Short mmCIF file of C-alpha atoms and ligand atoms in Angstrom, two decimals:
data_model
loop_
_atom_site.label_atom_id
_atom_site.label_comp_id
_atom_site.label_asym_id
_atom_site.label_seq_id
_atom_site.Cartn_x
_atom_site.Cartn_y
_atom_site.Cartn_z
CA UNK A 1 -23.81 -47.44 26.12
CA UNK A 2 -25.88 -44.43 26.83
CA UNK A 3 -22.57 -43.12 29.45
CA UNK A 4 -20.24 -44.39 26.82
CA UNK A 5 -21.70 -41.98 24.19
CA UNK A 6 -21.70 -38.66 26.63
CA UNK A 7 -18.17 -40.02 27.15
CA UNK A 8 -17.14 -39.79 23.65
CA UNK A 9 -19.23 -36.39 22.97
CA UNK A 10 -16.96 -34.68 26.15
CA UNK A 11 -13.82 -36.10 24.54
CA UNK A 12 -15.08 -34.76 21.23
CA UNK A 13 -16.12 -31.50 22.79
CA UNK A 14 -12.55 -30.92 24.49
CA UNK A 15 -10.89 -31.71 21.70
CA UNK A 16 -13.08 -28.99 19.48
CA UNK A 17 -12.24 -26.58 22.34
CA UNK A 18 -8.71 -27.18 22.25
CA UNK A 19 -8.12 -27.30 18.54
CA UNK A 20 -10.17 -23.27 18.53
CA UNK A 21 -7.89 -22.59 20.79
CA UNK A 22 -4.65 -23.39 19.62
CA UNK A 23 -5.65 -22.30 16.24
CA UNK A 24 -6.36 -18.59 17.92
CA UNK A 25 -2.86 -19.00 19.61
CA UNK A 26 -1.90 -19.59 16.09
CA UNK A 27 -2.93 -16.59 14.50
CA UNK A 28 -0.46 -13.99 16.23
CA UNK A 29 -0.76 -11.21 16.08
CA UNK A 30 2.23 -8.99 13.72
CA UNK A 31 4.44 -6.44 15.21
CA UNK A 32 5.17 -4.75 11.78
CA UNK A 33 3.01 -4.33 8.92
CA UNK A 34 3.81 -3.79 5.12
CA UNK A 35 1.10 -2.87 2.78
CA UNK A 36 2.02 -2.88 -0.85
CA UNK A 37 -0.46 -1.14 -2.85
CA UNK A 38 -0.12 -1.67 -6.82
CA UNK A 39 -2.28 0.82 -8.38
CA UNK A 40 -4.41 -0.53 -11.22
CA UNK A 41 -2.37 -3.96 -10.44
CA UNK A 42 -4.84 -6.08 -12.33
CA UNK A 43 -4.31 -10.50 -12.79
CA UNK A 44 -3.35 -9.30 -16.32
CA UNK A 45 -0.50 -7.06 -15.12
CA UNK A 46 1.38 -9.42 -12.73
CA UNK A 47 0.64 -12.35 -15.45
CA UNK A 48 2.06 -9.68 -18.20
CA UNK A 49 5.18 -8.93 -15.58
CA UNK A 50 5.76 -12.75 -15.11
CA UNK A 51 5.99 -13.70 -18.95
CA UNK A 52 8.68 -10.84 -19.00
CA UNK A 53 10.62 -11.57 -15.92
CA UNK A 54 9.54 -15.54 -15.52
CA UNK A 55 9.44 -15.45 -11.43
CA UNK A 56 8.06 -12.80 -9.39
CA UNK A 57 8.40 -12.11 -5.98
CA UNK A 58 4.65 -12.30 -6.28
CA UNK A 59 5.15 -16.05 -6.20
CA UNK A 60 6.35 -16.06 -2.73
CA UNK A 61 3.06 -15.92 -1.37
CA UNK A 62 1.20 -19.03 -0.03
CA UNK A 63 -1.95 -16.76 1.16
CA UNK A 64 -3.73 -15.72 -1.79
CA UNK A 65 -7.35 -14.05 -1.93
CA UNK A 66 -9.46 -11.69 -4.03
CA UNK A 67 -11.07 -8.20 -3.73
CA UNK A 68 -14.64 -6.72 -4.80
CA UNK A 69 -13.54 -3.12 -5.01
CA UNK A 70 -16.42 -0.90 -5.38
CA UNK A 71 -16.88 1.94 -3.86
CA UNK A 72 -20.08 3.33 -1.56
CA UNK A 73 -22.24 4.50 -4.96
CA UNK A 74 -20.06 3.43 -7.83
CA UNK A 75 -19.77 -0.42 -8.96
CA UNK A 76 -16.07 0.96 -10.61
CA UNK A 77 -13.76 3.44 -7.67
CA UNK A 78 -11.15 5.37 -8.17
CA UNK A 79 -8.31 5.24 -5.82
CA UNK A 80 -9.27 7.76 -3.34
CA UNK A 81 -12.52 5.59 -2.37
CA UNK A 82 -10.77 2.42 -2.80
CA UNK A 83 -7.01 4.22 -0.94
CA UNK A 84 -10.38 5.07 1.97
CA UNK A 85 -11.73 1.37 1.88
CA UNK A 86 -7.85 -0.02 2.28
CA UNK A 87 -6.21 2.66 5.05
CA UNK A 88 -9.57 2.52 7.37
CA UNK A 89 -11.73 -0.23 6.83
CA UNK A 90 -14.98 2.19 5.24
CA UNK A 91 -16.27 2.12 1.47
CA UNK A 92 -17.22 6.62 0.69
CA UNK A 93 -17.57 8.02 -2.51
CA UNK A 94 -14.95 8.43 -5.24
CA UNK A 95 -12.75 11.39 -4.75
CA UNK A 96 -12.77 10.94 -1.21
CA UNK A 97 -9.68 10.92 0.84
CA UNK A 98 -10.51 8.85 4.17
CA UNK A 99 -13.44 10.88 4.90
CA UNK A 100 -16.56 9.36 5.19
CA UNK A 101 -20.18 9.54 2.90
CA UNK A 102 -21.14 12.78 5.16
CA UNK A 103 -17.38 14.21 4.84
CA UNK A 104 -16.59 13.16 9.11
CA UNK A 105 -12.64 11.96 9.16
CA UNK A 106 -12.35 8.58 9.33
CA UNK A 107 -9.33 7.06 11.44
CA UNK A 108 -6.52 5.82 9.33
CA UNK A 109 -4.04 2.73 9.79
CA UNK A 110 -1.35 5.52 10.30
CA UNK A 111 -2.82 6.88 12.69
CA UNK A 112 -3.96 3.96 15.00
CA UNK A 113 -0.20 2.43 14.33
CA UNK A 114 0.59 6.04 16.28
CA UNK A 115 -1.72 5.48 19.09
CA UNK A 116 0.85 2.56 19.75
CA UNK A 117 4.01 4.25 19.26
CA UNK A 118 4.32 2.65 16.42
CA UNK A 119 6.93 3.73 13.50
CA UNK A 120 5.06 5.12 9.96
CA UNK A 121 6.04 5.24 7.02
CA UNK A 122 4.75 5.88 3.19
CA UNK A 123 7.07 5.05 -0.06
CA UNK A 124 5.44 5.70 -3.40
CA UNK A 125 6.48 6.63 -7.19
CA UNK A 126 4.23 9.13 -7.58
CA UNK A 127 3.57 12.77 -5.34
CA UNK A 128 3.18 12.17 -2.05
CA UNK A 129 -0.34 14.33 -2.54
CA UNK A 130 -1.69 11.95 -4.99
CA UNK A 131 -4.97 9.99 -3.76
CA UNK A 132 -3.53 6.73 -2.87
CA UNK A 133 -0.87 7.92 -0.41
CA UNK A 134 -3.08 10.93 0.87
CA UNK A 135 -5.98 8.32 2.22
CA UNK A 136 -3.55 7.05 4.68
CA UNK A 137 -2.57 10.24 6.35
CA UNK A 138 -5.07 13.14 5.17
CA UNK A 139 -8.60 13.92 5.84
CA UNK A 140 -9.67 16.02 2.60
CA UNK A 141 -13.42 15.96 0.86
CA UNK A 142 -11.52 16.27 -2.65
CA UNK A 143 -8.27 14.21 -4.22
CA UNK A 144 -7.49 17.47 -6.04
CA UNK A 145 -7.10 19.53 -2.90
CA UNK A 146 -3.56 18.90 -3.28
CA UNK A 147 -1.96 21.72 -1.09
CA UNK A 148 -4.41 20.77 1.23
CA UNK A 149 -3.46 17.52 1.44
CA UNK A 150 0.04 18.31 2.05
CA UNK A 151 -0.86 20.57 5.10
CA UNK A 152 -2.64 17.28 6.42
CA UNK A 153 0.59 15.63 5.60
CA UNK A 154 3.02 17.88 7.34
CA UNK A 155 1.10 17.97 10.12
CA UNK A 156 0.58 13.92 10.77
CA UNK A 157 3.35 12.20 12.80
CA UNK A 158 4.50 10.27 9.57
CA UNK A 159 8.09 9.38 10.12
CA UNK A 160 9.50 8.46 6.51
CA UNK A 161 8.06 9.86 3.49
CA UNK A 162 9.56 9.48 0.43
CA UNK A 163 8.13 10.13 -3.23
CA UNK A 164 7.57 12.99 -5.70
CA UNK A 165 5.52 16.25 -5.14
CA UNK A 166 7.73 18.91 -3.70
CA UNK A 167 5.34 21.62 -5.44
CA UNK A 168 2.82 21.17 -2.98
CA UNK A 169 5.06 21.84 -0.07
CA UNK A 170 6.92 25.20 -1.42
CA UNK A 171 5.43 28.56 -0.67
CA UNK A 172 3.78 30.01 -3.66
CA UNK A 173 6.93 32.61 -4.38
CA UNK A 174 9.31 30.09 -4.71
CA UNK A 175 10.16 28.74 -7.81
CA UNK A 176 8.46 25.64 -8.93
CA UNK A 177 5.43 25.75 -6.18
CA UNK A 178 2.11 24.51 -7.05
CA UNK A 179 0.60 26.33 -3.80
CA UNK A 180 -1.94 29.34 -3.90
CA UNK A 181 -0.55 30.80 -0.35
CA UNK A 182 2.97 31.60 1.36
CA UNK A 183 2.77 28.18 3.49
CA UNK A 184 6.68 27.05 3.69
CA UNK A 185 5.62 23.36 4.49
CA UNK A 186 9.43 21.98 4.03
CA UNK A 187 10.42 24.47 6.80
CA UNK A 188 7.56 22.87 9.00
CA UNK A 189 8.91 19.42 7.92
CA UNK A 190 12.61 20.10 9.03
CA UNK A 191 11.66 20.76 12.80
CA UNK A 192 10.64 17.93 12.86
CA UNK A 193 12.92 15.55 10.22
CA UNK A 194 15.24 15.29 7.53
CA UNK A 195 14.30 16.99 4.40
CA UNK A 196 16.24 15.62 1.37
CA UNK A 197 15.41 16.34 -2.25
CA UNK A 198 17.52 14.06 -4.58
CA UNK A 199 19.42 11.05 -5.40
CA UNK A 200 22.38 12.03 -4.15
CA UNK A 201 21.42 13.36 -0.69
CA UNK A 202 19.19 9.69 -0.51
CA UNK A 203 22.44 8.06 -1.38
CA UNK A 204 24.45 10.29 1.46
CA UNK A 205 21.57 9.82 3.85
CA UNK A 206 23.48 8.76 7.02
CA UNK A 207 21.32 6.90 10.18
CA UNK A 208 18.25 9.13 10.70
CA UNK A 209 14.96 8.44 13.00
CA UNK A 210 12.13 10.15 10.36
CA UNK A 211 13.24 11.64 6.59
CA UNK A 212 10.73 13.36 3.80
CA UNK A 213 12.32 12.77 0.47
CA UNK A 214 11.15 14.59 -2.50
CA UNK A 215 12.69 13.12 -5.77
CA UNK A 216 10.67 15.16 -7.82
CA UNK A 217 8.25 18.28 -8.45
CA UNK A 218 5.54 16.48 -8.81
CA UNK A 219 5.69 12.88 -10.76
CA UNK A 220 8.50 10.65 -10.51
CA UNK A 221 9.59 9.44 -13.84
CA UNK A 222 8.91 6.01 -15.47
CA UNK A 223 10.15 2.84 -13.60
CA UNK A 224 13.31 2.63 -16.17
CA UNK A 225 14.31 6.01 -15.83
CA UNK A 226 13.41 6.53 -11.78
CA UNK A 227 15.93 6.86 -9.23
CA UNK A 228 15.91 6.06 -6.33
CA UNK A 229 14.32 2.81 -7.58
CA UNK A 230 10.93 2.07 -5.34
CA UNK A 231 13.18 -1.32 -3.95
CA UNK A 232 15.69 1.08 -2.97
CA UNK A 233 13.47 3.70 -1.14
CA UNK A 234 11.18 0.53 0.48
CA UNK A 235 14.89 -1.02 1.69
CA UNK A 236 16.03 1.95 3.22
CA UNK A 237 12.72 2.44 4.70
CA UNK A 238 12.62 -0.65 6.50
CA UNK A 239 15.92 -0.05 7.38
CA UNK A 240 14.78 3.32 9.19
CA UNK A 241 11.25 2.18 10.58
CA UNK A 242 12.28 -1.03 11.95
CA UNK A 243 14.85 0.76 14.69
CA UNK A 244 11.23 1.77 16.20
CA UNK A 245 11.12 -0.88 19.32
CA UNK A 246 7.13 -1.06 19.24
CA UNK A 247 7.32 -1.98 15.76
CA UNK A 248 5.95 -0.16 12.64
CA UNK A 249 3.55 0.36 9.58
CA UNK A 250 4.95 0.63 6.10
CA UNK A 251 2.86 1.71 3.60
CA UNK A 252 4.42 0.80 -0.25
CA UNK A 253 2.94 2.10 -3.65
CA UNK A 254 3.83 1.18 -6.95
CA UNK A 255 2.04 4.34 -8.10
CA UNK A 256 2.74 4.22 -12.23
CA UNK A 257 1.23 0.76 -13.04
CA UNK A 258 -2.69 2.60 -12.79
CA UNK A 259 -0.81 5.43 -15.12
CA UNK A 260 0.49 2.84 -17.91
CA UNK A 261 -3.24 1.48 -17.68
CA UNK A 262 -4.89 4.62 -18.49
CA UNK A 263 -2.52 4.89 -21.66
CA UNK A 264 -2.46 1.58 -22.53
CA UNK A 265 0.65 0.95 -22.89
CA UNK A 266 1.89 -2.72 -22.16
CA UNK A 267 5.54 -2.20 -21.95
CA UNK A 268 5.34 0.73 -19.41
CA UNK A 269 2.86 -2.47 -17.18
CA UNK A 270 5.75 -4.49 -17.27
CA UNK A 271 8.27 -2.17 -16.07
CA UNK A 272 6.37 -0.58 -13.49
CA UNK A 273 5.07 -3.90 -12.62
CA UNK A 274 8.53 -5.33 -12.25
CA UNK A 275 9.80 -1.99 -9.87
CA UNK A 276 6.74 -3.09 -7.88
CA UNK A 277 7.86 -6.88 -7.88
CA UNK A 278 10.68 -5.66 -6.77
CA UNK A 279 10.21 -3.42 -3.70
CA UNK A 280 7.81 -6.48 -2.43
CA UNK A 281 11.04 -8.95 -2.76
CA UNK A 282 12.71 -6.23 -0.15
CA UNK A 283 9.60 -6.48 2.43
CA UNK A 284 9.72 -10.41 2.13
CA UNK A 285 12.98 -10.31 2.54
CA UNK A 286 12.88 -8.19 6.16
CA UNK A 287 9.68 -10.27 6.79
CA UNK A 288 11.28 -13.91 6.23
CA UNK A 289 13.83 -12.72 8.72
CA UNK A 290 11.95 -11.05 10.83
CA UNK A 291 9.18 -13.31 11.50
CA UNK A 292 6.69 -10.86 13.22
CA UNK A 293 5.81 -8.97 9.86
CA UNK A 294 2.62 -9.55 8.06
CA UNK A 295 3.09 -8.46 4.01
CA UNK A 296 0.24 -7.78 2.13
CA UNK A 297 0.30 -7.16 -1.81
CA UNK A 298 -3.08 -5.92 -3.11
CA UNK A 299 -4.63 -3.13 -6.11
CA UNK A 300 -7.06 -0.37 -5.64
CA UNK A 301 -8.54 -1.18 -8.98
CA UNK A 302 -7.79 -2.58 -12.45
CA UNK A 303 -7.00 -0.06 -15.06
CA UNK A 304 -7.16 -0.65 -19.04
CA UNK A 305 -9.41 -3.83 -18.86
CA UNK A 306 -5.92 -5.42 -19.76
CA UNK A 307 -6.04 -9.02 -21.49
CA UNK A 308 -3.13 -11.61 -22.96
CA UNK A 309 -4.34 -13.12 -25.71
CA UNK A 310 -1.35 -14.50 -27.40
CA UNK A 311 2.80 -14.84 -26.56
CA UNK A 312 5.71 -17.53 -25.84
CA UNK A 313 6.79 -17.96 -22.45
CA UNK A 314 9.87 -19.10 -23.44
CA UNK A 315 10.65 -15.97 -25.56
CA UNK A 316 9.16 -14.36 -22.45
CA UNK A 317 7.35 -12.30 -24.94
CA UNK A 318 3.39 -11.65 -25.45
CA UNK A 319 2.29 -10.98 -29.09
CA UNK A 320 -1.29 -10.49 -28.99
CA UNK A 321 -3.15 -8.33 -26.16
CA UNK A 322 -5.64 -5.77 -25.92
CA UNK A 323 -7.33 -2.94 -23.61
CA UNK A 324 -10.85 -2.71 -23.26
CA UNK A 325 -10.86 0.60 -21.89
CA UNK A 326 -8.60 3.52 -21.25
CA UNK A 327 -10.20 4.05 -17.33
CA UNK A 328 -10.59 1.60 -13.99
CA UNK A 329 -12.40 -1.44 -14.38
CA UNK A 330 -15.01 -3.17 -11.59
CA UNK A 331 -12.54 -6.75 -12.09
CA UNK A 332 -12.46 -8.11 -8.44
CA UNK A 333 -8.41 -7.33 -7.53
CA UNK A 334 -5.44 -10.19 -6.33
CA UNK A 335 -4.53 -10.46 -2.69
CA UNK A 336 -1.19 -11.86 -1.64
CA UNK A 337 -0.25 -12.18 2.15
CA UNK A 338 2.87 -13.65 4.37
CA UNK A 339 3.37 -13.75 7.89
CA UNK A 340 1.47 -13.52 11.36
CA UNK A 341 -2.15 -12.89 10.75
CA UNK A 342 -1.99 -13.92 6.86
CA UNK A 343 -4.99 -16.08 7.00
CA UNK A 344 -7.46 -13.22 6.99
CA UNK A 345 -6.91 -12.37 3.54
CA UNK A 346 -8.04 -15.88 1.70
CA UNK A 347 -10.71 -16.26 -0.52
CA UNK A 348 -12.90 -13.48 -1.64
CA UNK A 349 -13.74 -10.50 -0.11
CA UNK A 350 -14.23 -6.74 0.01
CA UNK A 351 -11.60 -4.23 -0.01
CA UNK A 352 -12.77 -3.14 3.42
CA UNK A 353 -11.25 -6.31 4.72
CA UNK A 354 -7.42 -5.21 4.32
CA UNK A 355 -8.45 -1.64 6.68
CA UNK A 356 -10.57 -3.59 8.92
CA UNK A 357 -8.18 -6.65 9.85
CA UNK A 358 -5.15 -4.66 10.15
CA UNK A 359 -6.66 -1.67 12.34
CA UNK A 360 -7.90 -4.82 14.35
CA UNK A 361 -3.94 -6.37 14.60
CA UNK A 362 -2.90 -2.53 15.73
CA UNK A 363 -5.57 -2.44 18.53
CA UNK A 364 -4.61 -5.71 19.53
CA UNK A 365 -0.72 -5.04 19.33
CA UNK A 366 1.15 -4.16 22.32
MG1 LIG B 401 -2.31 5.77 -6.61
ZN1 LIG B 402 -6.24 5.62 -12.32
#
């Protein structure tokens, strides 16, 4: 009886052993990585996008978690600490772009996706300088060191960048620059990619390797009047940085959402929210295809303290709603995530997480 026991506990043992390790076979780990970033992307703002639009592309995720999004000393961030927390894994003080609490640099995504010849790219609808963009390639101590930033951004190996803020990049004699010094930072750009700086030279783009696009001075417009649309930039992205044989990282932001919060206004949500929707629909699309792609979906913050109270889903139409503020809010943030290595993200947990798992899937990536 005694033998018969041991017996079973070995069989139990084995079997223990074996189910670990197939599960760690399981997780792979992904080739390609998409982060879509919805600034101020509260519950309230995909649930406001989805009684206008009925499905979401949202919806296509099975992995679904949520984010405490604090930063180091404030219970609400802003999107520079929070931008920090997501591109490298480390909480610092607001206003920080991926520096740490004592102002050291603190290793971006982007930049360990380089280390392994990977492909990087950054699509947003806002300047290419603005906070949430700037923590995954820049090292600054201040979010409004814009021509700063850019420096930092013309001098990282990003290989598509595509957004607004050409002012930051013109020397300050040209017309339109935002700079305080002679720095010519499109010239630096075009040794070493296309440059292209409207709709019609994104539409005429032919098959590059690397392209900065600069679709406006310094904001993009609003989601109805914006073109390129952020689907179209995020397709044509994919298109570029998936040539790259070691794979790539693809960086998404659906910038204006956080800028409708601030001015509370409901109907600029929903069509930001549903340019956002849409850009993720084109990296599920590659992803479902492509099978080695993780997609991730998350916020930096809530902004507005947005609520529903009242509506008809079948008018697809909300009547009654409110803002409880006109700045972030501490409201733990949605996760959404698809494909090899998805798992990570469930449940609840810091916005450290999302830096820390997928710097761990580059080092681990061939
Ligand atoms: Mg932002
Ligand atoms: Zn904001």
């Amino acid at each position: 009886m005694k033998i018969r026991t041991m017996m079973n506990y070995m069989i139990f043992v084995i079997l223990l052993f074996g189910a670990v390790h197939a599960d760690a076979t399981e997780i792979a780990t992904p080739k390609n990585i998409i982060l879509f970033i919805g600034d101020g992307m509260g519950v309230s703002q995909i649930t406001a996008a989805k009684i206008v639009k009925g499905n979401l592309n949202i919806d296509r995720f099975k992995v679904v978690g949520l984010l405490t999004t604090h930063s180091h000393n404030d219970l609400v961030t802003d999107s520079a600490a929070a931008g920090t927390a997501l591109a490298t894994g480390y909480k610092t003080y607001n206003g920080a772009i991926s520096v740490s609490q004592d102002k050291k640099p603190l290793k971006t995504i982007v930049e360990y996706a380089e280390d392994r010849q990977k492909a990087t790219g950054i699509v947003v609808s806002c300047s290419v300088t603005d906070a949430t963009p700037a923590t995954f390639v820049a090292h600054v101590d201040s979010r409004k060191k814009y021509s700063l930033i850019a420096e930092h951004i013309t001098k990282s190996g990003i290989d598509v960048l595509l957004g607004g803020g050409l002012c930051y990049f013109l020397p300050k004699s040209t017309d339109g620059s935002k700079r305080d010094d002679e720095k010519d930072l499109i010239a630096e750009l075009e040794k070493r990619m296309k440059v292209i700086r409207s709709e019609k030279d994104f539409q005429d783009l032919g098959d590059v390797d690397s392209v900065a696009g600069f679709f406006a001075t310094k904001h993009p417009a609003r989601a109805n009047e914006r073109k390129p649309s952020l689907s179209e930039l995020t397709r044509k992205a994919i298109d570029i940085l998936s040539k790259n044989k070691s794979g790539f990282f693809l960086m998404v932001e659906g910038s204006q959402i956080d800028l409708a919060g601030h001015k509370n206004n409901q109907d600029d949500i929903i069509s930001e929210m549903i340019d956002f929707d849409d850009a993720v629909g084109a990296g599920l699309d590659f992803a479902e295809k492509n099978q080695q792609t993780i997609v991730i979906v998350t916020a930096d913050h809530e902004t507005g303290g947005f609520a529903i109270h009242n509506g008809y889903i079948k008018d697809k139409k909300i009547t009654e709603s409110a803002f409880t503020c006109k700045n972030h809010t501490a409201v733990m943030v949605p996760i959404f995530a698809h494909g090899p290595g998805s798992s990570a993200f469930a449940g609840i947990g810091d916005n450290t997480v999302v830096g820390k798992a997928l710097i761990q899937y580059l080092q681990e990536s061939m």
